[in-house]
Structure formats: C-alpha cells, structure tokens
N, CA, C and O atoms as a MOPAC input file, in Angstrom:
PM7 MOZYME 1SCF
protein

 N     82.75800 1   -10.69000 1   132.69900 1
 C     84.26200 1   -11.88800 1   133.13000 1
 C     83.35800 1   -13.17500 1   134.09800 1
 O     83.79600 1   -14.31600 1   134.24400 1
 N     82.20800 1   -12.73800 1   134.60700 1
 C     81.84400 1   -13.62700 1   135.64200 1
 C     81.90900 1   -15.41300 1   134.48200 1
 O     82.15500 1   -16.51900 1   134.96400 1
 N     81.61500 1   -15.13900 1   133.00800 1
 C     81.45900 1   -15.81200 1   132.22700 1
 C     82.19600 1   -16.60000 1   131.54000 1
 O     81.94900 1   -17.59500 1   130.85800 1
 N     83.69000 1   -15.70800 1   131.95200 1
 C     84.79800 1   -16.61600 1   131.54800 1
 C     85.04700 1   -15.71700 1   129.93600 1
 O     85.91200 1   -16.03300 1   129.11900 1
 N     84.05200 1   -14.55600 1   129.76900 1
 C     84.54000 1   -13.86300 1   128.64200 1
 C     85.61000 1   -13.64400 1   128.59800 1
 O     86.25600 1   -13.51800 1   129.63800 1
 N     86.28700 1   -13.49700 1   127.12600 1
 C     88.16900 1   -13.17800 1   126.60300 1
 C     87.75300 1   -11.88300 1   126.14500 1
 O     88.66100 1   -11.06800 1   126.30900 1
 N     86.54800 1   -11.30600 1   125.54700 1
 C     86.80800 1   -10.06200 1   125.14000 1
 C     85.39200 1    -9.12900 1   125.06200 1
 O     84.32200 1    -9.71300 1   124.88600 1
 N     85.43900 1    -7.43200 1   125.22300 1
 C     84.23300 1    -7.34600 1   125.16100 1
 C     84.34100 1    -6.25300 1   124.41100 1
 O     84.91000 1    -6.77500 1   123.45200 1
 N     84.24000 1    -5.23900 1   124.14400 1
 C     84.40600 1    -3.74500 1   123.09900 1
 C     82.96200 1    -2.71800 1   123.98500 1
 O     82.12100 1    -2.67900 1   124.88300 1
 N     83.62000 1    -2.02600 1   122.79200 1
 C     82.69800 1    -0.87400 1   122.90200 1
 C     82.10500 1    -0.33600 1   121.16300 1
 O     82.86900 1    -0.45700 1   120.20500 1
 N     81.04000 1     0.09300 1   121.03600 1
 C     80.03400 1     0.31200 1   120.14300 1
 C     79.64500 1     1.97600 1   119.81100 1
 O     78.94900 1     2.42000 1   120.72300 1
 N     79.82700 1     2.63700 1   119.11100 1
 C     78.91800 1     3.78100 1   118.69500 1
 C     78.09300 1     3.50400 1   117.33900 1
 O     78.40500 1     3.03500 1   116.24400 1
 N     76.99600 1     3.96400 1   117.85300 1
 C     75.82100 1     4.32900 1   117.04200 1
 C     74.98500 1     5.30800 1   116.93900 1
 O     74.99500 1     6.08500 1   117.89300 1
 N     74.28100 1     5.52400 1   116.11600 1
 C     73.49300 1     6.51900 1   115.82100 1
 C     72.11700 1     6.14600 1   117.26600 1
 O     71.58600 1     5.06300 1   117.51500 1
 N     71.90800 1     7.45700 1   117.93300 1
 C     71.22400 1     7.11600 1   118.91500 1
 C     69.28300 1     6.95100 1   118.36200 1
 O     69.06900 1     7.84300 1   117.54100 1
 N     68.49000 1     6.42800 1   118.51800 1
 C     67.46900 1     5.97000 1   118.47400 1
 C     66.56800 1     6.10700 1   119.52900 1
 O     66.99500 1     6.26900 1   120.67200 1
 N     64.74800 1     6.03800 1   119.16100 1
 C     64.26000 1     5.84400 1   120.32000 1
 C     64.29100 1     5.01200 1   120.95500 1
 O     63.99300 1     5.11400 1   122.14500 1
 N     64.75000 1     3.61300 1   120.27000 1
 C     64.65800 1     2.41700 1   120.74100 1
 C     66.30900 1     2.56900 1   121.34400 1
 O     67.22500 1     3.30800 1   120.98600 1
 N     66.21100 1     1.39000 1   122.54500 1
 C     68.11000 1     1.27500 1   123.16700 1
 C     68.89700 1     0.51500 1   121.99100 1
 O     68.76000 1    -0.67500 1   121.70800 1
 N     69.57100 1     1.24600 1   121.49100 1
 C     71.03300 1     0.30800 1   121.17700 1
 C     70.44800 1    -0.48800 1   120.11200 1
 O     70.46900 1    -1.71800 1   120.14300 1
 N     69.67300 1     0.51300 1   118.70900 1
 C     68.78900 1     0.03700 1   118.01300 1
 C     69.48700 1     1.12500 1   116.66300 1
 O     69.75000 1     0.44000 1   115.67500 1
 N     69.62700 1     1.77200 1   116.58100 1
 C     70.50100 1     2.90400 1   116.26900 1
 C     71.31000 1     1.87900 1   114.83500 1
 O     71.11100 1     0.67000 1   114.71900 1
 N     72.30600 1     2.79200 1   113.76400 1
 C     72.71000 1     1.63600 1   112.97400 1
 C     74.72100 1     2.01800 1   113.30100 1
 O     75.28200 1     3.10100 1   113.46100 1
 N     75.20600 1     0.80600 1   113.28700 1
 C     76.43500 1     1.13800 1   114.13100 1
 C     77.34200 1     2.01900 1   112.70800 1
 O     77.36500 1     1.81000 1   111.49500 1
 N     78.05700 1     3.12400 1   113.66700 1
 C     79.17300 1     3.80500 1   112.97200 1
 C     80.56800 1     3.14600 1   113.16100 1
 O     81.39200 1     2.95400 1   112.26700 1
 N     80.67300 1     2.88400 1   114.26400 1
 C     81.79400 1     2.03200 1   114.52400 1
 C     82.11300 1     1.03900 1   116.00500 1
 O     81.24400 1     1.20300 1   116.86200 1
 N     82.98600 1     0.27200 1   116.30300 1
 C     83.03900 1    -0.96900 1   116.90800 1
 C     84.31600 1    -1.38800 1   117.09700 1
 O     85.02000 1    -1.58900 1   116.10700 1
 N     84.79100 1    -1.57500 1   118.32100 1
 C     86.37200 1    -1.99300 1   118.44100 1
 C     86.17200 1    -2.69600 1   119.51200 1
 O     85.47000 1    -2.33900 1   120.45800 1
 N     87.04500 1    -4.19200 1   119.38300 1
 C     87.01700 1    -4.80700 1   120.48600 1
 C     88.52300 1    -4.14400 1   121.48500 1
 O     89.49700 1    -3.42700 1   121.25700 1
 N     87.81100 1    -5.09100 1   122.92800 1
 C     89.09300 1    -4.84400 1   124.10800 1
 C     88.86000 1    -6.12100 1   125.05000 1
 O     87.82300 1    -6.64900 1   125.45200 1
 N     90.62000 1    -6.50600 1   125.31000 1
 C     90.76600 1    -7.98800 1   125.70800 1
 C     90.38100 1    -7.84000 1   127.02900 1
 O     90.42900 1    -6.75000 1   127.59900 1
 N     89.94300 1    -9.01800 1   127.63700 1
 C     89.86400 1    -9.17100 1   128.68900 1
 C     91.04300 1    -9.65900 1   129.54400 1
 O     90.66900 1   -10.70300 1   130.07900 1
 N     92.10100 1    -9.41300 1   129.85100 1
 C     93.68600 1    -9.39600 1   130.65500 1
 C     93.59800 1   -10.47800 1   131.30200 1
 O     92.40400 1   -10.65900 1   131.53700 1
 N     94.47300 1   -11.64200 1   131.89300 1
 C     94.39700 1   -12.30700 1   132.73400 1
 C     94.75000 1   -10.96000 1   134.15500 1
 O     95.53900 1   -10.01700 1   134.20000 1
 N     93.82900 1   -11.44300 1   135.04300 1
 C     94.07700 1   -10.17500 1   136.23900 1
 C     92.84700 1    -9.00200 1   136.20100 1
 O     92.54400 1    -8.18400 1   137.07000 1
 N     92.38600 1    -9.18600 1   135.15100 1
 C     91.77200 1    -7.63600 1   134.95000 1
 C     90.54200 1    -8.49200 1   135.90500 1
 O     90.29600 1    -9.69700 1   135.96100 1
 N     89.78300 1    -7.08400 1   136.74600 1
 C     88.55200 1    -6.74500 1   137.79100 1
 C     87.74400 1    -5.63100 1   137.11900 1
 O     88.17900 1    -4.96200 1   136.18200 1
 N     86.48400 1    -5.47700 1   137.69300 1
 C     85.30700 1    -4.61500 1   136.89600 1
 C     86.12300 1    -3.59100 1   136.35400 1
 O     86.36100 1    -3.43400 1   135.15600 1
 N     86.54700 1    -2.89200 1   137.31200 1
 C     87.56300 1    -1.34000 1   137.36300 1
 C     88.47700 1    -1.49900 1   136.23000 1
 O     88.21000 1    -0.86400 1   135.20900 1
 N     89.92300 1    -2.54600 1   136.26200 1
 C     90.22000 1    -2.01600 1   135.27700 1
 C     90.34000 1    -2.36900 1   133.84900 1
 O     91.10600 1    -1.89700 1   133.00900 1
 N     89.12900 1    -3.60400 1   133.68700 1
 C     88.41800 1    -3.92500 1   132.33400 1
 C     87.73900 1    -2.12900 1   131.93000 1
 O     87.95800 1    -1.38600 1   130.97300 1
 N     86.86800 1    -1.97100 1   133.17600 1
 C     85.90200 1    -0.77000 1   132.65500 1
 C     87.07300 1     0.66600 1   131.99900 1
 O     87.07900 1     1.12900 1   130.85900 1
 N     87.97700 1     1.08500 1   133.21500 1
 C     89.23400 1     1.78300 1   132.64700 1
 C     89.78600 1     1.94600 1   131.11200 1
 O     89.99700 1     2.93600 1   130.41100 1
 N     89.91400 1     0.65200 1   130.92000 1
 C     90.26300 1     0.32800 1   129.32300 1
 C     89.22400 1     0.23100 1   128.45600 1
 O     89.32200 1     0.15300 1   127.23100 1
 N     88.44700 1     0.23500 1   128.95900 1
 C     86.96700 1     0.52300 1   127.40900 1
 C     86.87700 1     1.95900 1   127.67400 1
 O     87.33200 1     2.56700 1   126.70500 1
 N     86.55000 1     2.59000 1   128.41800 1
 C     86.17600 1     3.77800 1   128.72200 1
 C     87.11500 1     5.00800 1   127.61900 1
 O     86.72700 1     6.08400 1   127.16400 1
 N     88.80400 1     4.11100 1   127.42500 1
 C     89.70100 1     4.91300 1   126.77000 1
 C     89.48400 1     4.79000 1   125.36400 1
 O     89.46900 1     5.62700 1   124.46100 1
 N     89.26300 1     3.13000 1   125.39400 1
 C     89.06200 1     3.13300 1   124.00900 1
 C     87.59500 1     3.57300 1   123.15000 1
 O     87.47900 1     3.67500 1   121.92900 1
 N     86.51800 1     3.79600 1   124.21400 1
 C     85.32700 1     4.78100 1   123.54500 1
 C     85.60400 1     6.10600 1   123.57300 1
 O     84.77800 1     6.79800 1   122.97700 1
 N     86.67300 1     6.77500 1   124.17200 1
 C     87.01300 1     8.13500 1   123.94300 1
 C     87.66900 1     8.16700 1   122.62500 1
 O     87.40100 1     9.06700 1   121.83000 1
 N     88.54500 1     7.20200 1   122.33900 1
 C     89.33800 1     7.88200 1   121.01800 1
 C     88.11500 1     7.45500 1   119.68200 1
 O     88.09000 1     8.03700 1   118.59700 1
 N     87.44800 1     6.65400 1   119.96700 1
 C     86.09700 1     5.68100 1   119.29400 1
 C     85.38200 1     7.31200 1   118.70500 1
 O     85.49900 1     7.87200 1   117.61500 1
 N     84.73100 1     7.66200 1   119.79900 1
 C     84.13500 1     8.72600 1   119.95000 1
 C     85.01100 1     9.83100 1   118.86200 1
 O     84.27800 1    10.24600 1   117.96500 1
 N     86.19600 1    10.26800 1   118.81700 1
 C     86.70100 1    11.18900 1   118.65700 1
 C     87.10500 1    10.86600 1   117.14900 1
 O     87.03600 1    11.82100 1   116.37500 1
 N     87.57600 1     9.46100 1   116.56100 1
 C     87.67500 1     8.83600 1   115.33800 1
 C     86.39200 1     9.11800 1   114.30100 1
 O     86.41000 1     9.74000 1   113.23800 1
 N     85.09800 1     8.34900 1   115.07100 1
 C     84.35400 1     8.64000 1   114.58700 1
 C     83.37700 1     9.68800 1   113.88300 1
 O     82.75100 1     9.48700 1   112.84200 1
 N     83.37200 1    11.32300 1   114.97900 1
 C     83.64000 1    12.03900 1   114.35400 1
 C     84.59300 1    12.95300 1   113.28500 1
 O     84.35400 1    13.62800 1   112.28300 1
 N     85.50100 1    12.68600 1   113.86700 1
 C     86.46100 1    13.11500 1   112.52900 1
 C     86.18300 1    12.33200 1   111.23500 1
 O     86.21500 1    12.93900 1   110.16400 1
 N     85.91800 1    11.04000 1   111.27400 1
 C     85.26000 1    10.65100 1   109.92300 1
 C     84.19500 1    11.30500 1   109.39300 1
 O     84.04800 1    11.34600 1   108.17100 1
 N     83.15200 1    12.01300 1   110.41300 1
 C     82.40000 1    11.91500 1   109.89200 1
 C     81.91600 1    13.36500 1   109.20500 1
 O     81.11000 1    13.67400 1   108.32800 1
 N     82.93300 1    14.15400 1   110.16200 1
 C     83.34400 1    15.27200 1   109.09200 1
 C     84.31000 1    15.76000 1   108.08100 1
 O     84.60000 1    16.83600 1   107.55800 1
 N     84.69500 1    14.49700 1   108.02200 1
 C     86.27700 1    14.31300 1   106.58000 1
 C     84.96200 1    14.17800 1   105.08800 1
 O     85.13200 1    14.70100 1   103.98700 1
 N     83.71400 1    13.33300 1   105.50700 1
 C     82.77500 1    13.24500 1   104.83600 1
 C     82.46200 1    13.98700 1   104.07400 1
 O     82.56700 1    14.03300 1   102.84900 1
 N     81.78700 1    15.02200 1   105.26900 1
 C     80.72800 1    15.51400 1   105.02600 1
 C     81.51700 1    17.19700 1   104.17700 1
 O     80.83500 1    18.05500 1   103.61700 1
 N     82.97300 1    17.23500 1   104.32600 1
 C     83.46800 1    18.02400 1   103.49200 1
 C     84.27800 1    17.15400 1   102.37800 1
 O     85.11500 1    17.99600 1   102.05100 1
 N     84.36300 1    16.81100 1   102.14200 1
 C     84.41800 1    15.81600 1   100.67400 1
 C     82.92900 1    15.99900 1   100.28100 1
 O     83.04200 1    16.70600 1    99.28000 1
 N     81.23700 1    15.73200 1   100.51200 1
 C     80.37900 1    16.25800 1    99.67200 1
 C     80.15900 1    17.46100 1    99.26600 1
 O     79.26500 1    17.68300 1    98.45000 1

C-alpha cells in the first residue's frame, strides 16, 4: 500500500524446506480498495485465504476419488 499497489493476493502452495518454493496449487488476487488500511485489507485477504484453502483441499480430494 505504501508503494501504491492496486492489487495483492494469496497463494496456496505445497510446503517445502525452502520458504515459498513449493509448487503453486491455487492463487487469487485481492484488490486494494480506496480507503483501505492494513487492517481492512488484511481482513479481506484472510477471507479469500480461508475460502481458497477449502476450495483447494476439496479439489485435491475430488481428484483422488476419481483416480
């Protein structure tokens, strides 16, 4: 926000020994809205993260059932 970013987001990836190095499973952008502060933006990111985690896990489980 300090640099004028208009979008941020969240990523679900496989955990590896290196930080943020695992394969990406899902990503979603979150817009930075006029009037946002760290708190309001953080709350919107957390809401997207929670849904994205559930959606990603559901997708993985559905693929395993098909196999």
